[in-house]
PDB file of C-alpha atoms and ligand atoms in Angstrom:
ATOM      1  CA  UNK A   1       0.000   0.000   0.000  1.00  0.00           C
ATOM      2  CA  UNK A   2       1.385   3.446  -0.918  1.00  0.00           C
ATOM      3  CA  UNK A   3       1.540   6.232   1.641  1.00  0.00           C
ATOM      4  CA  UNK A   4      -1.299   8.011  -0.171  1.00  0.00           C
ATOM      5  CA  UNK A   5      -3.449   4.878  -0.078  1.00  0.00           C
ATOM      6  CA  UNK A   6      -2.778   4.713   3.647  1.00  0.00           C
ATOM      7  CA  UNK A   7      -3.671   8.404   3.999  1.00  0.00           C
ATOM      8  CA  UNK A   8      -6.905   7.881   2.055  1.00  0.00           C
ATOM      9  CA  UNK A   9      -7.887   5.137   4.496  1.00  0.00           C
ATOM     10  CA  UNK A  10      -7.096   7.382   7.467  1.00  0.00           C
ATOM     11  CA  UNK A  11      -8.949  10.341   5.953  1.00  0.00           C
ATOM     12  CA  UNK A  12     -11.973   8.163   5.137  1.00  0.00           C
ATOM     13  CA  UNK A  13     -12.062   6.888   8.726  1.00  0.00           C
ATOM     14  CA  UNK A  14     -11.685  10.381  10.171  1.00  0.00           C
ATOM     15  CA  UNK A  15     -14.342  11.985   7.963  1.00  0.00           C
ATOM     16  CA  UNK A  16     -16.762   9.114   8.620  1.00  0.00           C
ATOM     17  CA  UNK A  17     -16.298   9.537  12.344  1.00  0.00           C
ATOM     18  CA  UNK A  18     -16.704  13.305  12.092  1.00  0.00           C
ATOM     19  CA  UNK A  19     -20.043  12.738  10.362  1.00  0.00           C
ATOM     20  CA  UNK A  20     -21.460  10.637  13.204  1.00  0.00           C
ATOM     21  CA  UNK A  21     -19.865  12.795  15.886  1.00  0.00           C
ATOM     22  CA  UNK A  22     -21.395  15.981  14.440  1.00  0.00           C
ATOM     23  CA  UNK A  23     -24.817  14.364  14.179  1.00  0.00           C
ATOM     24  CA  UNK A  24     -24.571  13.457  17.863  1.00  0.00           C
ATOM     25  CA  UNK A  25     -23.429  17.030  18.639  1.00  0.00           C
ATOM     26  CA  UNK A  26     -26.402  18.349  16.618  1.00  0.00           C
ATOM     27  CA  UNK A  27     -28.819  16.306  18.704  1.00  0.00           C
ATOM     28  CA  UNK A  28     -27.241  17.615  21.884  1.00  0.00           C
ATOM     29  CA  UNK A  29     -27.396  21.239  20.667  1.00  0.00           C
ATOM     30  CA  UNK A  30     -31.083  20.738  19.815  1.00  0.00           C
ATOM     31  CA  UNK A  31     -31.766  19.436  23.321  1.00  0.00           C
ATOM     32  CA  UNK A  32     -29.839  22.343  24.883  1.00  0.00           C
ATOM     33  CA  UNK A  33     -32.010  24.827  22.967  1.00  0.00           C
ATOM     34  CA  UNK A  34     -29.592  25.851  20.191  1.00  0.00           C
ATOM     35  CA  UNK A  35     -31.446  24.838  17.006  1.00  0.00           C
ATOM     36  CA  UNK A  36     -29.200  26.948  14.758  1.00  0.00           C
ATOM     37  CA  UNK A  37     -25.993  25.507  16.200  1.00  0.00           C
ATOM     38  CA  UNK A  38     -27.643  22.134  15.684  1.00  0.00           C
ATOM     39  CA  UNK A  39     -28.288  23.007  12.033  1.00  0.00           C
ATOM     40  CA  UNK A  40     -24.632  24.022  11.585  1.00  0.00           C
ATOM     41  CA  UNK A  41     -23.518  20.656  13.006  1.00  0.00           C
ATOM     42  CA  UNK A  42     -25.885  18.876  10.612  1.00  0.00           C
ATOM     43  CA  UNK A  43     -24.581  20.867   7.631  1.00  0.00           C
ATOM     44  CA  UNK A  44     -20.968  20.081   8.569  1.00  0.00           C
ATOM     45  CA  UNK A  45     -21.910  16.426   9.085  1.00  0.00           C
ATOM     46  CA  UNK A  46     -23.269  16.324   5.537  1.00  0.00           C
ATOM     47  CA  UNK A  47     -20.105  17.996   4.271  1.00  0.00           C
ATOM     48  CA  UNK A  48     -17.915  15.392   6.004  1.00  0.00           C
ATOM     49  CA  UNK A  49     -19.967  12.685   4.293  1.00  0.00           C
ATOM     50  CA  UNK A  50     -19.131  14.273   0.932  1.00  0.00           C
ATOM     51  CA  UNK A  51     -15.429  14.160   1.869  1.00  0.00           C
ATOM     52  CA  UNK A  52     -15.640  10.585   3.114  1.00  0.00           C
ATOM     53  CA  UNK A  53     -17.370   9.386  -0.056  1.00  0.00           C
ATOM     54  CA  UNK A  54     -14.923  11.209  -2.307  1.00  0.00           C
ATOM     55  CA  UNK A  55     -11.976   9.521  -0.535  1.00  0.00           C
ATOM     56  CA  UNK A  56     -13.754   6.165  -0.711  1.00  0.00           C
ATOM     57  CA  UNK A  57     -14.355   6.539  -4.438  1.00  0.00           C
ATOM     58  CA  UNK A  58     -10.646   7.091  -5.024  1.00  0.00           C
ATOM     59  CA  UNK A  59      -9.868   4.056  -2.844  1.00  0.00           C
ATOM     60  CA  UNK A  60     -11.918   2.002  -5.341  1.00  0.00           C
ATOM     61  CA  UNK A  61     -13.412  -0.088  -2.555  1.00  0.00           C
ATOM     62  CA  UNK A  62     -16.964   0.108  -3.852  1.00  0.00           C
ATOM     63  CA  UNK A  63     -17.280  -2.805  -6.232  1.00  0.00           C
ATOM     64  CA  UNK A  64     -20.155  -4.815  -7.687  1.00  0.00           C
ATOM     65  CA  UNK A  65     -23.036  -5.517  -5.306  1.00  0.00           C
ATOM     66  CA  UNK A  66     -22.063  -9.186  -5.219  1.00  0.00           C
ATOM     67  CA  UNK A  67     -18.511  -8.286  -4.154  1.00  0.00           C
ATOM     68  CA  UNK A  68     -19.762  -5.643  -1.733  1.00  0.00           C
ATOM     69  CA  UNK A  69     -22.035  -8.184  -0.055  1.00  0.00           C
ATOM     70  CA  UNK A  70     -19.082 -10.571   0.289  1.00  0.00           C
ATOM     71  CA  UNK A  71     -16.995  -7.776   1.822  1.00  0.00           C
ATOM     72  CA  UNK A  72     -19.829  -6.908   4.190  1.00  0.00           C
ATOM     73  CA  UNK A  73     -20.249 -10.540   5.293  1.00  0.00           C
ATOM     74  CA  UNK A  74     -16.516 -10.816   5.989  1.00  0.00           C
ATOM     75  CA  UNK A  75     -16.561  -7.614   8.049  1.00  0.00           C
ATOM     76  CA  UNK A  76     -19.654  -8.508  10.069  1.00  0.00           C
ATOM     77  CA  UNK A  77     -18.375 -12.022  10.731  1.00  0.00           C
ATOM     78  CA  UNK A  78     -15.030 -10.706  11.947  1.00  0.00           C
ATOM     79  CA  UNK A  79     -16.845  -8.316  14.278  1.00  0.00           C
ATOM     80  CA  UNK A  80     -19.112 -10.863  15.947  1.00  0.00           C
ATOM     81  CA  UNK A  81     -16.654 -13.779  15.946  1.00  0.00           C
ATOM     82  CA  UNK A  82     -13.457 -12.046  16.961  1.00  0.00           C
ATOM     83  CA  UNK A  83     -13.474  -8.304  17.515  1.00  0.00           C
ATOM     84  CA  UNK A  84     -16.425  -7.847  19.858  1.00  0.00           C
ATOM     85  CA  UNK A  85     -15.802 -11.009  21.925  1.00  0.00           C
ATOM     86  CA  UNK A  86     -12.271  -9.750  22.602  1.00  0.00           C
ATOM     87  CA  UNK A  87     -13.473  -6.222  23.352  1.00  0.00           C
ATOM     88  CA  UNK A  88     -16.111  -7.592  25.729  1.00  0.00           C
ATOM     89  CA  UNK A  89     -13.550  -9.682  27.575  1.00  0.00           C
ATOM     90  CA  UNK A  90     -11.285  -6.684  28.118  1.00  0.00           C
ATOM     91  CA  UNK A  91     -14.175  -4.430  29.151  1.00  0.00           C
ATOM     92  CA  UNK A  92     -15.299  -7.086  31.660  1.00  0.00           C
ATOM     93  CA  UNK A  93     -11.786  -7.370  33.067  1.00  0.00           C
ATOM     94  CA  UNK A  94     -11.652  -3.601  33.411  1.00  0.00           C
ATOM     95  CA  UNK A  95     -15.097  -3.452  35.006  1.00  0.00           C
ATOM     96  CA  UNK A  96     -16.492  -1.135  32.310  1.00  0.00           C
ATOM     97  CA  UNK A  97     -20.111  -2.320  32.360  1.00  0.00           C
ATOM     98  CA  UNK A  98     -21.395   0.332  29.928  1.00  0.00           C
ATOM     99  CA  UNK A  99     -18.823  -0.729  27.337  1.00  0.00           C
ATOM    100  CA  UNK A 100     -19.664  -4.408  27.923  1.00  0.00           C
ATOM    101  CA  UNK A 101     -23.280  -3.593  27.143  1.00  0.00           C
ATOM    102  CA  UNK A 102     -22.524  -1.496  24.063  1.00  0.00           C
ATOM    103  CA  UNK A 103     -20.142  -4.133  22.657  1.00  0.00           C
ATOM    104  CA  UNK A 104     -22.562  -6.965  23.490  1.00  0.00           C
ATOM    105  CA  UNK A 105     -25.478  -5.286  21.733  1.00  0.00           C
ATOM    106  CA  UNK A 106     -23.335  -4.706  18.674  1.00  0.00           C
ATOM    107  CA  UNK A 107     -21.962  -8.259  18.666  1.00  0.00           C
ATOM    108  CA  UNK A 108     -25.441  -9.795  18.875  1.00  0.00           C
ATOM    109  CA  UNK A 109     -26.807  -7.517  16.168  1.00  0.00           C
ATOM    110  CA  UNK A 110     -23.897  -8.045  13.742  1.00  0.00           C
ATOM    111  CA  UNK A 111     -24.823 -11.739  13.576  1.00  0.00           C
ATOM    112  CA  UNK A 112     -28.139 -10.698  12.031  1.00  0.00           C
ATOM    113  CA  UNK A 113     -26.397  -8.355   9.616  1.00  0.00           C
ATOM    114  CA  UNK A 114     -24.199 -11.180   8.355  1.00  0.00           C
ATOM    115  CA  UNK A 115     -27.263 -13.448   7.972  1.00  0.00           C
ATOM    116  CA  UNK A 116     -29.225 -10.835   6.036  1.00  0.00           C
ATOM    117  CA  UNK A 117     -26.265 -10.086   3.808  1.00  0.00           C
ATOM    118  CA  UNK A 118     -25.892 -13.826   3.111  1.00  0.00           C
ATOM    119  CA  UNK A 119     -29.522 -13.908   1.964  1.00  0.00           C
ATOM    120  CA  UNK A 120     -28.816 -10.874  -0.184  1.00  0.00           C
ATOM    121  CA  UNK A 121     -25.767 -12.566  -1.682  1.00  0.00           C
ATOM    122  CA  UNK A 122     -27.770 -15.687  -2.552  1.00  0.00           C
ATOM    123  CA  UNK A 123     -30.371 -13.530  -4.294  1.00  0.00           C
ATOM    124  CA  UNK A 124     -27.837 -11.541  -6.247  1.00  0.00           C
ATOM    125  CA  UNK A 125     -26.001 -14.719  -7.278  1.00  0.00           C
ATOM    126  CA  UNK A 126     -29.338 -15.908  -8.713  1.00  0.00           C
ATOM    127  CA  UNK A 127     -29.631 -12.608 -10.547  1.00  0.00           C
ATOM    128  CA  UNK A 128     -32.555 -11.268  -8.530  1.00  0.00           C
ATOM    129  CA  UNK A 129     -33.116  -8.586  -5.931  1.00  0.00           C
ATOM    130  CA  UNK A 130     -34.374  -9.287  -2.394  1.00  0.00           C
ATOM    131  CA  UNK A 131     -38.133  -9.388  -1.815  1.00  0.00           C
ATOM    132  CA  UNK A 132     -39.469  -5.907  -1.031  1.00  0.00           C
ATOM    133  CA  UNK A 133     -39.830  -5.236   2.683  1.00  0.00           C
ATOM    134  CA  UNK A 134     -39.680  -2.472   5.247  1.00  0.00           C
ATOM    135  CA  UNK A 135     -36.986  -2.757   7.908  1.00  0.00           C
ATOM    136  CA  UNK A 136     -37.304  -1.616  11.507  1.00  0.00           C
ATOM    137  CA  UNK A 137     -34.161  -0.733  13.440  1.00  0.00           C
ATOM    138  CA  UNK A 138     -34.022  -0.675  17.231  1.00  0.00           C
ATOM    139  CA  UNK A 139     -32.654   2.692  18.281  1.00  0.00           C
ATOM    140  CA  UNK A 140     -31.108   1.239  21.440  1.00  0.00           C
ATOM    141  CA  UNK A 141     -29.193  -1.815  20.192  1.00  0.00           C
ATOM    142  CA  UNK A 142     -29.464  -1.595  16.404  1.00  0.00           C
ATOM    143  CA  UNK A 143     -31.373  -4.869  15.942  1.00  0.00           C
ATOM    144  CA  UNK A 144     -33.015  -5.094  12.516  1.00  0.00           C
ATOM    145  CA  UNK A 145     -36.370  -6.736  11.969  1.00  0.00           C
ATOM    146  CA  UNK A 146     -37.994  -7.049   8.540  1.00  0.00           C
ATOM    147  CA  UNK A 147     -41.670  -6.894   7.649  1.00  0.00           C
ATOM    148  CA  UNK A 148     -43.244  -5.887  10.942  1.00  0.00           C
ATOM    149  CA  UNK A 149     -42.246  -4.391  14.272  1.00  0.00           C
ATOM    150  CA  UNK A 150     -41.987  -6.567  17.351  1.00  0.00           C
ATOM    151  CA  UNK A 151     -43.620  -6.048  20.742  1.00  0.00           C
ATOM    152  CA  UNK A 152     -40.164  -6.002  22.305  1.00  0.00           C
ATOM    153  CA  UNK A 153     -36.651  -6.098  20.903  1.00  0.00           C
ATOM    154  CA  UNK A 154     -35.200  -9.635  21.248  1.00  0.00           C
ATOM    155  CA  UNK A 155     -31.716  -8.258  21.916  1.00  0.00           C
ATOM    156  CA  UNK A 156     -32.256  -5.370  24.333  1.00  0.00           C
ATOM    157  CA  UNK A 157     -35.908  -5.685  25.368  1.00  0.00           C
ATOM    158  CA  UNK A 158     -36.912  -2.207  24.194  1.00  0.00           C
ATOM    159  CA  UNK A 159     -40.598  -1.639  23.352  1.00  0.00           C
ATOM    160  CA  UNK A 160     -42.024  -1.257  19.830  1.00  0.00           C
ATOM    161  CA  UNK A 161     -41.789   2.574  19.934  1.00  0.00           C
ATOM    162  CA  UNK A 162     -37.999   2.319  19.910  1.00  0.00           C
ATOM    163  CA  UNK A 163     -37.945   0.936  16.373  1.00  0.00           C
ATOM    164  CA  UNK A 164     -37.248   3.314  13.502  1.00  0.00           C
ATOM    165  CA  UNK A 165     -38.754   2.465  10.114  1.00  0.00           C
ATOM    166  CA  UNK A 166     -36.500   2.190   7.089  1.00  0.00           C
ATOM    167  CA  UNK A 167     -39.137   2.197   4.369  1.00  0.00           C
TER     168      UNK A 167
HETATM  169 FE1  FE2 B 209     -13.959  17.086   6.131  1.00  0.00          FE
HETATM  170 FE1  FE2 B 210     -22.959  -4.606  11.311  1.00  0.00          FE
HETATM  171 FE1  FE2 B 211     -32.899  -3.411  20.704  1.00  0.00          FE
END
């Protein structure tokens, strides 16, 4: 990897993080009664997304949907099989209960991501799209359910109102 390729990776990571960080800052500003500061954070967040996507395009890491699904499955599988279990172990040893919870939610939810992506990959290999469906995403743990909301989230136990619709 050239130095510039390395820098593109670093810049993509940084800009992606800035996007999510600014959206979280925007929410906080809204809650503190600064709607215009919130708007500025949202505008900057959008701008960082433009930067992130430009870097990503140059990195040529967006491939065919079949390849992208394979990449996604590899990433999700690594996260739930190796990365999160290790992170959880360390957080437990350090007595950081909040981190244990956050990592555990993510680990449990990534399993579902990998499964859904595998279904997507099978479809695409057969030359067809997935069946149309709405998705509902738990705003506490990230669990995805398709088709209809659940009474309670199977991962974190949150009620139906905590699910956001991705229509
Ligand atoms: Fe930027
Ligand atoms: Fe995931
Ligand atoms: Fe949940």
